[in-house]
Amino acid sequence: MKITGNKLYQRVAASITAAIEAGRWSPGTRLPGERDLAEEYKVSRPTIREAMIALEMKGWIEARHGSGLYVTKREHGSGQREDSLNFDVGAFDLTEARILFEGEAVALAAVSISDEQLAEIDQLLIEMGADDSNEPSVMDADRRFHLAIADATGNEAVRSVIEYLWDLRTRSPLAANMFARAKRGGITPRVEEHRPIVAALRARDPHAARSAMRKHLRGVVDDLLEATELEALERTRSEIDARRDSVARRLKIGSV
């Protein structure tokens, strides 16, 4: 099934809500698995995950522990569907944009950064690794680290764009929800991933700086994939355990 519309995850989510309203999946029905939906809608599994999270946030579906995703029993007015799924950008799209913008920004910074700015970035790196247990402090240092690099470009437009992308992490409900899920999975900024960026800046090497930043941000994508995959795996694992217990009880009855 091909889909058209606005953002890709929104088009998938809107198509699924239309199918729910048309009766394809009635309230209480379990939705097909992620892989099956990805094949049906001709999109990636991360896009399906973003669509499912958006639908879950708006109450169209619910996750049942050890079972999967089910259509909820509440009434859905067809007139609200388009507005209710307007969640702006998801974490995958946001991080992809950061790879593009911050990759080029750090390359520009590498040829214009001052010693004072390098010293500031060094200090932020220390703050980031000072207390792993203080998650808000680490997150704040991470944000200031990246914005300090944007400052070092000497280009206010570049700095404004990168600050806007960072603000979207909390302003976009879908992105905020996905990053929160990653946080619950124990995923936080890792200081060692930032060290090669600083080393490239100190060497005034724009190519190495760009490569290091892109590698770091691709790691963020991998972390998000792992976090959302772990939730799905946990549901599957719980379902398998429940089935195993059921079979064991049946076998026990038969042996009496």
PDB file of C-alpha atoms in Angstrom:
ATOM      1  CA  MET A   1       0.000   0.000   0.000  1.00  0.00           C
ATOM      2  CA  LYS A   2       1.512   3.365  -1.046  1.00  0.00           C
ATOM      3  CA  ILE A   3       0.810   6.411   1.091  1.00  0.00           C
ATOM      4  CA  THR A   4       0.905  10.137   0.440  1.00  0.00           C
ATOM      5  CA  GLY A   5       0.694  13.193   2.670  1.00  0.00           C
ATOM      6  CA  ASN A   6       2.976  15.124   5.037  1.00  0.00           C
ATOM      7  CA  LYS A   7       5.696  13.593   7.190  1.00  0.00           C
ATOM      8  CA  LEU A   8       6.244   9.910   6.507  1.00  0.00           C
ATOM      9  CA  TYR A   9       5.416   8.600   9.984  1.00  0.00           C
ATOM     10  CA  GLN A  10       2.292  10.828  10.002  1.00  0.00           C
ATOM     11  CA  ARG A  11       1.146   9.380   6.683  1.00  0.00           C
ATOM     12  CA  VAL A  12       1.543   5.857   8.031  1.00  0.00           C
ATOM     13  CA  ALA A  13      -0.237   6.748  11.278  1.00  0.00           C
ATOM     14  CA  ALA A  14      -3.080   8.477   9.400  1.00  0.00           C
ATOM     15  CA  SER A  15      -3.464   5.474   7.098  1.00  0.00           C
ATOM     16  CA  ILE A  16      -3.665   3.129  10.072  1.00  0.00           C
ATOM     17  CA  THR A  17      -6.277   5.305  11.811  1.00  0.00           C
ATOM     18  CA  ALA A  18      -8.288   5.356   8.573  1.00  0.00           C
ATOM     19  CA  ALA A  19      -8.111   1.555   8.477  1.00  0.00           C
ATOM     20  CA  ILE A  20      -9.264   1.411  12.102  1.00  0.00           C
ATOM     21  CA  GLU A  21     -12.202   3.688  11.338  1.00  0.00           C
ATOM     22  CA  ALA A  22     -13.068   1.633   8.274  1.00  0.00           C
ATOM     23  CA  GLY A  23     -13.253  -1.486  10.428  1.00  0.00           C
ATOM     24  CA  ARG A  24     -10.145  -3.300   9.265  1.00  0.00           C
ATOM     25  CA  TRP A  25      -8.899  -3.430  12.851  1.00  0.00           C
ATOM     26  CA  SER A  26     -11.756  -3.237  15.307  1.00  0.00           C
ATOM     27  CA  PRO A  27     -11.353  -2.171  18.964  1.00  0.00           C
ATOM     28  CA  GLY A  28      -9.521  -4.864  20.901  1.00  0.00           C
ATOM     29  CA  THR A  29      -7.823  -6.221  17.789  1.00  0.00           C
ATOM     30  CA  ARG A  30      -4.084  -6.817  17.868  1.00  0.00           C
ATOM     31  CA  LEU A  31      -2.176  -4.955  15.155  1.00  0.00           C
ATOM     32  CA  PRO A  32       0.205  -6.837  12.851  1.00  0.00           C
ATOM     33  CA  GLY A  33       3.867  -6.918  13.805  1.00  0.00           C
ATOM     34  CA  GLU A  34       6.341  -4.173  12.987  1.00  0.00           C
ATOM     35  CA  ARG A  35       7.965  -6.096  10.155  1.00  0.00           C
ATOM     36  CA  ASP A  36       4.614  -6.856   8.500  1.00  0.00           C
ATOM     37  CA  LEU A  37       3.492  -3.231   8.730  1.00  0.00           C
ATOM     38  CA  ALA A  38       6.808  -2.019   7.323  1.00  0.00           C
ATOM     39  CA  GLU A  39       6.393  -4.331   4.324  1.00  0.00           C
ATOM     40  CA  GLU A  40       2.772  -3.311   3.790  1.00  0.00           C
ATOM     41  CA  TYR A  41       3.439   0.427   3.889  1.00  0.00           C
ATOM     42  CA  LYS A  42       6.802   0.208   2.093  1.00  0.00           C
ATOM     43  CA  VAL A  43       8.652   2.118   4.818  1.00  0.00           C
ATOM     44  CA  SER A  44      11.469   1.402   7.250  1.00  0.00           C
ATOM     45  CA  ARG A  45      10.907  -0.166  10.650  1.00  0.00           C
ATOM     46  CA  PRO A  46      12.017   3.056  12.416  1.00  0.00           C
ATOM     47  CA  THR A  47       9.206   4.886  10.582  1.00  0.00           C
ATOM     48  CA  ILE A  48       6.727   2.264  11.782  1.00  0.00           C
ATOM     49  CA  ARG A  49       8.017   2.716  15.327  1.00  0.00           C
ATOM     50  CA  GLU A  50       7.492   6.470  15.158  1.00  0.00           C
ATOM     51  CA  ALA A  51       3.974   5.944  13.807  1.00  0.00           C
ATOM     52  CA  MET A  52       3.146   3.428  16.546  1.00  0.00           C
ATOM     53  CA  ILE A  53       4.466   5.729  19.277  1.00  0.00           C
ATOM     54  CA  ALA A  54       2.411   8.618  17.867  1.00  0.00           C
ATOM     55  CA  LEU A  55      -0.730   6.469  17.788  1.00  0.00           C
ATOM     56  CA  GLU A  56      -0.075   5.219  21.307  1.00  0.00           C
ATOM     57  CA  MET A  57       0.450   8.766  22.599  1.00  0.00           C
ATOM     58  CA  LYS A  58      -2.905   9.821  21.162  1.00  0.00           C
ATOM     59  CA  GLY A  59      -4.745   6.779  22.489  1.00  0.00           C
ATOM     60  CA  TRP A  60      -5.511   5.056  19.204  1.00  0.00           C
ATOM     61  CA  ILE A  61      -3.608   1.963  20.291  1.00  0.00           C
ATOM     62  CA  GLU A  62      -2.246   0.582  23.544  1.00  0.00           C
ATOM     63  CA  ALA A  63       0.661  -1.675  24.440  1.00  0.00           C
ATOM     64  CA  ARG A  64      -0.344  -4.697  26.482  1.00  0.00           C
ATOM     65  CA  HIS A  65       2.515  -6.151  28.456  1.00  0.00           C
ATOM     66  CA  GLY A  66       3.614  -9.464  27.034  1.00  0.00           C
ATOM     67  CA  SER A  67       1.178  -9.328  24.163  1.00  0.00           C
ATOM     68  CA  GLY A  68       1.621  -6.479  21.670  1.00  0.00           C
ATOM     69  CA  LEU A  69      -0.178  -3.411  20.353  1.00  0.00           C
ATOM     70  CA  TYR A  70      -3.980  -3.339  20.334  1.00  0.00           C
ATOM     71  CA  VAL A  71      -6.620  -0.949  19.006  1.00  0.00           C
ATOM     72  CA  THR A  72      -8.265   0.857  21.906  1.00  0.00           C
ATOM     73  CA  LYS A  73     -11.978   0.732  22.608  1.00  0.00           C
ATOM     74  CA  ARG A  74     -12.536   4.481  22.903  1.00  0.00           C
ATOM     75  CA  GLU A  75     -14.518   6.383  20.260  1.00  0.00           C
ATOM     76  CA  HIS A  76     -12.475   8.180  17.611  1.00  0.00           C
ATOM     77  CA  GLY A  77     -14.057  10.995  15.627  1.00  0.00           C
ATOM     78  CA  SER A  78     -12.894  10.969  12.020  1.00  0.00           C
ATOM     79  CA  GLY A  79     -12.751  14.754  12.019  1.00  0.00           C
ATOM     80  CA  GLN A  80      -9.973  14.822  14.595  1.00  0.00           C
ATOM     81  CA  ARG A  81      -7.610  12.387  12.891  1.00  0.00           C
ATOM     82  CA  GLU A  82      -5.449  14.817  10.928  1.00  0.00           C
ATOM     83  CA  ASP A  83      -4.930  17.273  13.796  1.00  0.00           C
ATOM     84  CA  SER A  84      -4.427  14.561  16.407  1.00  0.00           C
ATOM     85  CA  LEU A  85      -1.506  13.106  14.471  1.00  0.00           C
ATOM     86  CA  ASN A  86       0.304  16.399  13.907  1.00  0.00           C
ATOM     87  CA  PHE A  87       3.276  15.565  16.114  1.00  0.00           C
ATOM     88  CA  ASP A  88       5.964  17.454  14.203  1.00  0.00           C
ATOM     89  CA  VAL A  89       9.247  15.589  13.850  1.00  0.00           C
ATOM     90  CA  GLY A  90      10.254  12.296  15.346  1.00  0.00           C
ATOM     91  CA  ALA A  91      13.617  11.546  16.904  1.00  0.00           C
ATOM     92  CA  PHE A  92      14.980   9.787  13.808  1.00  0.00           C
ATOM     93  CA  ASP A  93      14.238  12.695  11.459  1.00  0.00           C
ATOM     94  CA  LEU A  94      15.554  15.151  14.029  1.00  0.00           C
ATOM     95  CA  THR A  95      18.841  13.299  14.443  1.00  0.00           C
ATOM     96  CA  GLU A  96      19.232  12.956  10.679  1.00  0.00           C
ATOM     97  CA  ALA A  97      18.934  16.751  10.412  1.00  0.00           C
ATOM     98  CA  ARG A  98      21.517  17.138  13.156  1.00  0.00           C
ATOM     99  CA  ILE A  99      23.917  14.882  11.251  1.00  0.00           C
ATOM    100  CA  LEU A 100      23.630  17.177   8.233  1.00  0.00           C
ATOM    101  CA  PHE A 101      23.809  20.530  10.028  1.00  0.00           C
ATOM    102  CA  GLU A 102      26.133  19.744  12.901  1.00  0.00           C
ATOM    103  CA  GLY A 103      28.461  17.770  10.644  1.00  0.00           C
ATOM    104  CA  GLU A 104      29.049  20.837   8.494  1.00  0.00           C
ATOM    105  CA  ALA A 105      29.011  23.215  11.468  1.00  0.00           C
ATOM    106  CA  VAL A 106      31.825  21.392  13.241  1.00  0.00           C
ATOM    107  CA  ALA A 107      33.875  21.400  10.029  1.00  0.00           C
ATOM    108  CA  LEU A 108      33.459  25.189   9.856  1.00  0.00           C
ATOM    109  CA  ALA A 109      34.264  25.515  13.545  1.00  0.00           C
ATOM    110  CA  ALA A 110      37.480  23.544  13.064  1.00  0.00           C
ATOM    111  CA  VAL A 111      38.937  26.300  10.877  1.00  0.00           C
ATOM    112  CA  SER A 112      37.688  29.238  12.967  1.00  0.00           C
ATOM    113  CA  ILE A 113      37.680  28.127  16.607  1.00  0.00           C
ATOM    114  CA  SER A 114      39.709  30.177  19.101  1.00  0.00           C
ATOM    115  CA  ASP A 115      41.813  28.855  21.951  1.00  0.00           C
ATOM    116  CA  GLU A 116      39.312  30.316  24.417  1.00  0.00           C
ATOM    117  CA  GLN A 117      36.450  28.482  22.728  1.00  0.00           C
ATOM    118  CA  LEU A 118      38.455  25.254  22.767  1.00  0.00           C
ATOM    119  CA  ALA A 119      39.042  25.707  26.498  1.00  0.00           C
ATOM    120  CA  GLU A 120      35.281  26.147  27.028  1.00  0.00           C
ATOM    121  CA  ILE A 121      34.529  22.977  25.077  1.00  0.00           C
ATOM    122  CA  ASP A 122      37.179  21.091  27.061  1.00  0.00           C
ATOM    123  CA  GLN A 123      35.479  22.190  30.276  1.00  0.00           C
ATOM    124  CA  LEU A 124      32.076  21.058  29.025  1.00  0.00           C
ATOM    125  CA  LEU A 125      33.565  17.676  28.175  1.00  0.00           C
ATOM    126  CA  ILE A 126      34.787  17.416  31.771  1.00  0.00           C
ATOM    127  CA  GLU A 127      31.330  18.362  33.074  1.00  0.00           C
ATOM    128  CA  MET A 128      29.720  15.757  30.841  1.00  0.00           C
ATOM    129  CA  GLY A 129      31.823  12.991  32.337  1.00  0.00           C
ATOM    130  CA  ALA A 130      32.025  14.282  35.907  1.00  0.00           C
ATOM    131  CA  ASP A 131      28.919  12.599  37.348  1.00  0.00           C
ATOM    132  CA  ASP A 132      27.157   9.971  35.247  1.00  0.00           C
ATOM    133  CA  SER A 133      24.513   9.567  37.964  1.00  0.00           C
ATOM    134  CA  ASN A 134      23.353  13.184  37.578  1.00  0.00           C
ATOM    135  CA  GLU A 135      21.443  12.731  34.329  1.00  0.00           C
ATOM    136  CA  PRO A 136      20.005  16.293  34.027  1.00  0.00           C
ATOM    137  CA  SER A 137      23.473  17.762  34.504  1.00  0.00           C
ATOM    138  CA  VAL A 138      24.949  15.469  31.848  1.00  0.00           C
ATOM    139  CA  MET A 139      22.167  16.322  29.390  1.00  0.00           C
ATOM    140  CA  ASP A 140      22.641  20.055  29.984  1.00  0.00           C
ATOM    141  CA  ALA A 141      26.416  19.787  29.470  1.00  0.00           C
ATOM    142  CA  ASP A 142      25.807  17.804  26.270  1.00  0.00           C
ATOM    143  CA  ARG A 143      23.511  20.515  24.881  1.00  0.00           C
ATOM    144  CA  ARG A 144      25.956  23.307  25.792  1.00  0.00           C
ATOM    145  CA  PHE A 145      28.825  21.318  24.246  1.00  0.00           C
ATOM    146  CA  HIS A 146      27.096  21.175  20.871  1.00  0.00           C
ATOM    147  CA  LEU A 147      25.957  24.798  21.020  1.00  0.00           C
ATOM    148  CA  ALA A 148      29.488  25.902  21.905  1.00  0.00           C
ATOM    149  CA  ILE A 149      30.679  24.265  18.688  1.00  0.00           C
ATOM    150  CA  ALA A 150      27.926  26.105  16.816  1.00  0.00           C
ATOM    151  CA  ASP A 151      29.125  29.358  18.424  1.00  0.00           C
ATOM    152  CA  ALA A 152      32.657  28.599  17.243  1.00  0.00           C
ATOM    153  CA  THR A 153      31.526  28.743  13.605  1.00  0.00           C
ATOM    154  CA  GLY A 154      31.137  32.508  13.989  1.00  0.00           C
ATOM    155  CA  ASN A 155      27.895  32.259  12.012  1.00  0.00           C
ATOM    156  CA  GLU A 156      24.772  33.300  13.907  1.00  0.00           C
ATOM    157  CA  ALA A 157      22.429  31.684  11.368  1.00  0.00           C
ATOM    158  CA  VAL A 158      24.169  28.326  11.796  1.00  0.00           C
ATOM    159  CA  ARG A 159      24.018  28.716  15.565  1.00  0.00           C
ATOM    160  CA  SER A 160      20.295  29.539  15.464  1.00  0.00           C
ATOM    161  CA  VAL A 161      19.465  26.509  13.313  1.00  0.00           C
ATOM    162  CA  ILE A 162      21.360  24.128  15.587  1.00  0.00           C
ATOM    163  CA  GLU A 163      19.780  25.629  18.700  1.00  0.00           C
ATOM    164  CA  TYR A 164      16.347  25.177  17.090  1.00  0.00           C
ATOM    165  CA  LEU A 165      17.083  21.519  16.358  1.00  0.00           C
ATOM    166  CA  TRP A 166      18.101  20.991  19.983  1.00  0.00           C
ATOM    167  CA  ASP A 167      14.944  22.719  21.217  1.00  0.00           C
ATOM    168  CA  LEU A 168      12.871  20.315  19.119  1.00  0.00           C
ATOM    169  CA  ARG A 169      14.035  17.469  21.349  1.00  0.00           C
ATOM    170  CA  THR A 170      11.622  18.772  23.982  1.00  0.00           C
ATOM    171  CA  ARG A 171       9.190  20.885  21.909  1.00  0.00           C
ATOM    172  CA  SER A 172       8.167  18.089  19.550  1.00  0.00           C
ATOM    173  CA  PRO A 173       5.979  15.666  21.545  1.00  0.00           C
ATOM    174  CA  LEU A 174       6.971  12.662  19.444  1.00  0.00           C
ATOM    175  CA  ALA A 175      10.708  13.378  19.643  1.00  0.00           C
ATOM    176  CA  ALA A 176      10.473  14.070  23.379  1.00  0.00           C
ATOM    177  CA  ASN A 177       8.601  10.807  23.931  1.00  0.00           C
ATOM    178  CA  MET A 178      11.156   8.790  21.979  1.00  0.00           C
ATOM    179  CA  PHE A 179      14.132  10.331  23.763  1.00  0.00           C
ATOM    180  CA  ALA A 180      12.372   9.683  27.084  1.00  0.00           C
ATOM    181  CA  ARG A 181      12.013   6.016  26.126  1.00  0.00           C
ATOM    182  CA  ALA A 182      15.723   5.893  25.332  1.00  0.00           C
ATOM    183  CA  LYS A 183      16.470   7.501  28.702  1.00  0.00           C
ATOM    184  CA  ARG A 184      14.365   4.884  30.500  1.00  0.00           C
ATOM    185  CA  GLY A 185      16.451   2.278  28.726  1.00  0.00           C
ATOM    186  CA  GLY A 186      19.558   3.721  30.364  1.00  0.00           C
ATOM    187  CA  ILE A 187      20.821   5.539  27.271  1.00  0.00           C
ATOM    188  CA  THR A 188      22.538   8.857  28.059  1.00  0.00           C
ATOM    189  CA  PRO A 189      25.250  10.921  26.337  1.00  0.00           C
ATOM    190  CA  ARG A 190      28.588   9.080  26.400  1.00  0.00           C
ATOM    191  CA  VAL A 191      31.551  11.332  26.928  1.00  0.00           C
ATOM    192  CA  GLU A 192      33.941   9.050  25.017  1.00  0.00           C
ATOM    193  CA  GLU A 193      31.950   9.624  21.818  1.00  0.00           C
ATOM    194  CA  HIS A 194      32.657  13.363  22.108  1.00  0.00           C
ATOM    195  CA  ARG A 195      36.421  13.138  22.605  1.00  0.00           C
ATOM    196  CA  PRO A 196      37.281  12.548  18.906  1.00  0.00           C
ATOM    197  CA  ILE A 197      35.273  15.677  18.042  1.00  0.00           C
ATOM    198  CA  VAL A 198      37.361  17.748  20.446  1.00  0.00           C
ATOM    199  CA  ALA A 199      40.600  16.187  19.179  1.00  0.00           C
ATOM    200  CA  ALA A 200      39.699  17.105  15.588  1.00  0.00           C
ATOM    201  CA  LEU A 201      38.819  20.660  16.623  1.00  0.00           C
ATOM    202  CA  ARG A 202      42.130  20.998  18.439  1.00  0.00           C
ATOM    203  CA  ALA A 203      43.937  19.761  15.311  1.00  0.00           C
ATOM    204  CA  ARG A 204      41.948  22.294  13.243  1.00  0.00           C
ATOM    205  CA  ASP A 205      41.036  19.395  10.937  1.00  0.00           C
ATOM    206  CA  PRO A 206      37.602  20.014   9.334  1.00  0.00           C
ATOM    207  CA  HIS A 207      37.425  16.589   7.653  1.00  0.00           C
ATOM    208  CA  ALA A 208      38.172  14.689  10.858  1.00  0.00           C
ATOM    209  CA  ALA A 209      35.767  16.938  12.791  1.00  0.00           C
ATOM    210  CA  ARG A 210      32.941  16.285  10.338  1.00  0.00           C
ATOM    211  CA  SER A 211      33.605  12.532  10.417  1.00  0.00           C
ATOM    212  CA  ALA A 212      33.725  12.438  14.230  1.00  0.00           C
ATOM    213  CA  MET A 213      30.466  14.402  14.604  1.00  0.00           C
ATOM    214  CA  ARG A 214      28.624  12.252  12.087  1.00  0.00           C
ATOM    215  CA  LYS A 215      29.878   9.080  13.755  1.00  0.00           C
ATOM    216  CA  HIS A 216      28.698  10.343  17.140  1.00  0.00           C
ATOM    217  CA  LEU A 217      25.232  11.279  15.868  1.00  0.00           C
ATOM    218  CA  ARG A 218      24.842   8.008  13.979  1.00  0.00           C
ATOM    219  CA  GLY A 219      25.480   6.422  17.366  1.00  0.00           C
ATOM    220  CA  VAL A 220      22.507   8.404  18.693  1.00  0.00           C
ATOM    221  CA  VAL A 221      20.356   6.856  15.946  1.00  0.00           C
ATOM    222  CA  ASP A 222      21.628   3.401  16.886  1.00  0.00           C
ATOM    223  CA  ASP A 223      20.781   4.075  20.540  1.00  0.00           C
ATOM    224  CA  LEU A 224      17.242   5.125  19.625  1.00  0.00           C
ATOM    225  CA  LEU A 225      16.806   2.018  17.502  1.00  0.00           C
ATOM    226  CA  GLU A 226      18.063  -0.144  20.352  1.00  0.00           C
ATOM    227  CA  ALA A 227      15.803   1.531  22.909  1.00  0.00           C
ATOM    228  CA  THR A 228      12.635   1.114  20.861  1.00  0.00           C
ATOM    229  CA  GLU A 229      13.674  -2.391  19.797  1.00  0.00           C
ATOM    230  CA  LEU A 230      14.181  -3.378  23.427  1.00  0.00           C
ATOM    231  CA  GLU A 231      10.593  -2.387  24.240  1.00  0.00           C
ATOM    232  CA  ALA A 232       9.309  -4.535  21.398  1.00  0.00           C
ATOM    233  CA  LEU A 233      11.604  -7.399  22.376  1.00  0.00           C
ATOM    234  CA  GLU A 234      10.480  -7.171  25.986  1.00  0.00           C
ATOM    235  CA  ARG A 235       6.848  -7.512  24.929  1.00  0.00           C
ATOM    236  CA  THR A 236       7.737 -10.487  22.733  1.00  0.00           C
ATOM    237  CA  ARG A 237       9.852 -12.086  25.470  1.00  0.00           C
ATOM    238  CA  SER A 238       7.045 -11.719  28.001  1.00  0.00           C
ATOM    239  CA  GLU A 239       4.589 -13.239  25.543  1.00  0.00           C
ATOM    240  CA  ILE A 240       6.890 -16.221  24.956  1.00  0.00           C
ATOM    241  CA  ASP A 241       7.333 -16.698  28.717  1.00  0.00           C
ATOM    242  CA  ALA A 242       3.568 -16.634  29.200  1.00  0.00           C
ATOM    243  CA  ARG A 243       3.089 -19.231  26.473  1.00  0.00           C
ATOM    244  CA  ARG A 244       5.843 -21.388  27.952  1.00  0.00           C
ATOM    245  CA  ASP A 245       4.145 -21.284  31.374  1.00  0.00           C
ATOM    246  CA  SER A 246       0.820 -22.189  29.799  1.00  0.00           C
ATOM    247  CA  VAL A 247       2.315 -25.187  27.989  1.00  0.00           C
ATOM    248  CA  ALA A 248       4.066 -26.288  31.181  1.00  0.00           C
ATOM    249  CA  ARG A 249       0.788 -26.190  33.113  1.00  0.00           C
ATOM    250  CA  ARG A 250      -0.942 -28.212  30.411  1.00  0.00           C
ATOM    251  CA  LEU A 251       1.806 -30.805  30.353  1.00  0.00           C
ATOM    252  CA  LYS A 252       1.661 -31.066  34.130  1.00  0.00           C
ATOM    253  CA  ILE A 253      -2.062 -31.750  33.993  1.00  0.00           C
ATOM    254  CA  GLY A 254      -1.516 -34.464  31.396  1.00  0.00           C
ATOM    255  CA  SER A 255       1.106 -36.197  33.543  1.00  0.00           C
ATOM    256  CA  VAL A 256      -1.054 -36.463  36.672  1.00  0.00           C
TER     257      VAL A 256
END
